[in-house]
């Protein structure tokens, strides 16, 4: 268990309660604010695929914790019952009678609980500001796949050939069946529930897809390594396959996903990525390996670009069906019938994500928990949870990020559309009361990016911490298991498209930049043309067996065809966005 990092000291009410206004009053109702700022609606983005939301989800499952959500979904379901608001764990959200979307329903309250803190468990005195507990290892280390502790890691292993345990169905590997968490499966047809090192592989649709691909990738790597190095034992094969799997993930996040989200130049300027073929030794032992609470609260912004519909496509790109994505959380059994997994795999790189347009998909805004709760509004929760965490006001973060501090609501016109500023001015009494989440949701995207400057600053702060506080970061040369320059060169060829080609169900073609919709300069091509790392560079001369790369690798790629841009980022002009 680790505490979260704080970019700024907390600002709770005197009694450790939710942040209040500058005059000590309650802040505006989170549901009223959400609906005024971002109504329900469904408009598709014109550049980005669903994958742009799926990979950040894996990062969330990897580095933060879900016990607070589990608490109000399963154990504390009574915050809206008479007297519920008196429960110190509760912070229900009132739904006004004139609510734009729920006025004709009888829903007048949304169940929500406060975070479980060190104080709530009696581990810290109440005189200290309440701090939430993180049960996940906070670095980008795929604990979402391998597990949070040694026991879980060992349980998921075959203890042979470096492999993870797996069932083979339709020629593809899946984690073994037998996890009890999939209580939204609908038996008798839906029985599958994957038992990997971490339950999250069964959780949201995006994690189910990417998690399975990463699971398969581990075994794929272990098998190739064993062919090249037959003298390696199980532990060596497992460790090296895991290191490469994590390196692929870190590389795709930093050099493919983040440039698409925040712009290549922004990342280079802030030393989050580097234009180099060599190692980057920027490990800083004074930095604590933690996730900032601002990152976890701020990246809830992705809910606003989350599509509610899960479109299923054929291999030929024909739309086959559309399902409500929120009905498939904790229900991998449903994904495994009627070719849903295959269709969703094709959809992951063909279906657009939702647009950045001050709308929330109706399923995300009204029934995010699917059958688990009649009504719930994740974006209103996002606002309330920020107050529960005692996040200081939006203006304080602007100051932290070196952005001009708004003295009046009029100052926001440079940064937000007029309609959004007008809503904020109508809803809040003082500019310094503005919630961080409200500001982030209202901001216009930065030039060349999908998000505004305050969220970009919060994410950049965390991206720097993740790489610099991690002694085992894949680009680092100063640790015993560090990759050689040749191995690093190979790792830098990996892409989201390659992962989908190698591990997606029924995929034989994909566009090279899978986070971007297929189209001109990003046409769908045969998988054999997508660059792949050559694992020959892991050959251990001590094994001295004559195995050639042709034995295990279907295609060899011509490195001289690759430019530096291919290896370090996406040479695409995001300014059109
Ligand atoms: C259909 C897709 C999604 C569903 C059903 C979903 C559902 C949820 C729910 C129910 C919560 C808990 C809300 C609360 O307790 O207040 C949550 C929190 C969160 N979600 Fe999502 N979400 C989705 C997509 C995403 C995406 C694409 C991201 C991208 C980063 C994301 C990031 C987060 C984060 C960072 C949190 C907070 C976690 C924490 O408090 O530690 N979600 N989500």
CSV table of C-alpha atoms and ligand atoms in Angstrom, one decimal, residues 4 52-57 60 64-66 68-70 72-73 112-113 132 204-205 293 295-303 305-308 325-326 329 364 368-369 378 381-382 385 389, ligand 1:
chain,number,residue,atom,x,y,z
A,4,UNK,CA,-0.5,9.1,-3.6
A,52,UNK,CA,-6.9,6.0,-27.7
A,53,UNK,CA,-9.1,5.3,-24.7
A,54,UNK,CA,-8.2,1.6,-24.2
A,55,UNK,CA,-4.5,2.0,-23.5
A,56,UNK,CA,-5.0,4.8,-20.9
A,57,UNK,CA,-7.4,2.4,-19.2
A,60,UNK,CA,-5.2,3.2,-14.8
A,64,UNK,CA,-4.2,2.8,-9.3
A,65,UNK,CA,-6.9,1.1,-7.2
A,66,UNK,CA,-10.5,0.2,-7.5
A,68,UNK,CA,-13.2,2.8,-3.5
A,69,UNK,CA,-15.5,2.1,-6.4
A,70,UNK,CA,-16.1,-1.5,-5.3
A,72,UNK,CA,-20.0,2.0,-3.2
A,73,UNK,CA,-21.0,-0.4,-5.9
A,112,UNK,CA,-21.4,7.6,-4.1
A,113,UNK,CA,-18.9,7.1,-1.2
A,132,UNK,CA,-6.4,7.8,0.1
A,204,UNK,CA,-13.8,-3.0,-18.7
A,205,UNK,CA,-13.9,-3.9,-22.3
A,293,UNK,CA,-3.7,12.0,-7.1
A,295,UNK,CA,-3.2,12.4,-12.4
A,296,UNK,CA,-5.8,9.8,-11.3
A,297,UNK,CA,-8.5,12.5,-10.8
A,298,UNK,CA,-7.5,14.5,-14.0
A,299,UNK,CA,-7.4,11.5,-16.4
A,300,UNK,CA,-11.0,10.8,-15.6
A,301,UNK,CA,-11.3,13.4,-18.4
A,302,UNK,CA,-11.1,10.4,-20.7
A,303,UNK,CA,-14.6,9.6,-19.7
A,305,UNK,CA,-14.2,10.9,-25.0
A,306,UNK,CA,-15.3,7.4,-24.1
A,307,UNK,CA,-17.7,6.0,-26.7
A,308,UNK,CA,-20.7,4.2,-25.1
A,325,UNK,CA,-20.2,-1.2,-23.8
A,326,UNK,CA,-21.1,-0.6,-20.2
A,329,UNK,CA,-17.9,-4.8,-17.9
A,364,UNK,CA,-21.2,7.0,-19.8
A,368,UNK,CA,-21.8,3.8,-16.4
A,369,UNK,CA,-22.1,0.9,-14.0
A,378,UNK,CA,-19.3,9.1,-13.8
A,381,UNK,CA,-18.6,11.6,-9.7
A,382,UNK,CA,-15.4,12.8,-11.2
A,385,UNK,CA,-14.3,12.8,-6.1
A,389,UNK,CA,-9.6,14.3,-2.4
B,1,LIG,C1,-16.7,2.3,-20.9
B,1,LIG,C2,-15.6,2.7,-20.3
B,1,LIG,C3,-15.4,3.1,-18.9
B,1,LIG,C4,-16.2,2.7,-17.8
B,1,LIG,C5,-17.4,1.8,-17.8
B,1,LIG,C6,-15.6,3.4,-16.7
B,1,LIG,C7,-16.0,3.3,-15.4
B,1,LIG,C8,-15.5,3.9,-14.3
B,1,LIG,C9,-16.1,3.9,-13.0
B,1,LIG,C10,-17.4,3.3,-12.6
B,1,LIG,C11,-15.2,4.6,-12.2
B,1,LIG,C12,-15.4,4.9,-10.8
B,1,LIG,C13,-16.1,6.1,-10.6
B,1,LIG,C14,-16.0,6.5,-9.1
B,1,LIG,O1,-15.8,5.7,-8.2
B,1,LIG,O2,-16.2,7.6,-8.9
B,1,LIG,C15,-14.1,5.0,-13.0
B,1,LIG,C16,-13.0,5.7,-12.5
B,1,LIG,C17,-11.9,6.0,-13.3
B,1,LIG,N1,-11.8,5.9,-14.6
B,1,LIG,FE1,-13.2,5.1,-15.9
B,1,LIG,N2,-14.5,4.1,-17.1
B,1,LIG,C18,-14.4,3.9,-18.4
B,1,LIG,C19,-13.4,4.5,-19.2
B,1,LIG,C20,-12.3,5.1,-18.8
B,1,LIG,C21,-11.2,5.5,-19.6
B,1,LIG,C22,-11.1,5.4,-21.1
B,1,LIG,C23,-10.2,6.0,-18.8
B,1,LIG,C24,-8.9,6.5,-19.2
B,1,LIG,C25,-7.9,6.9,-18.5
B,1,LIG,C26,-10.7,5.9,-17.4
B,1,LIG,C27,-10.1,6.3,-16.3
B,1,LIG,C28,-10.6,6.3,-15.0
B,1,LIG,C29,-9.9,6.8,-13.9
B,1,LIG,C30,-8.4,7.4,-13.8
B,1,LIG,C31,-10.7,6.6,-12.8
B,1,LIG,C32,-10.4,6.9,-11.3
B,1,LIG,C33,-9.7,5.8,-10.7
B,1,LIG,C34,-9.4,6.1,-9.3
B,1,LIG,O3,-10.1,6.7,-8.6
B,1,LIG,O4,-8.3,5.6,-8.8
B,1,LIG,N3,-12.0,5.4,-17.5
B,1,LIG,N4,-14.3,4.6,-14.3
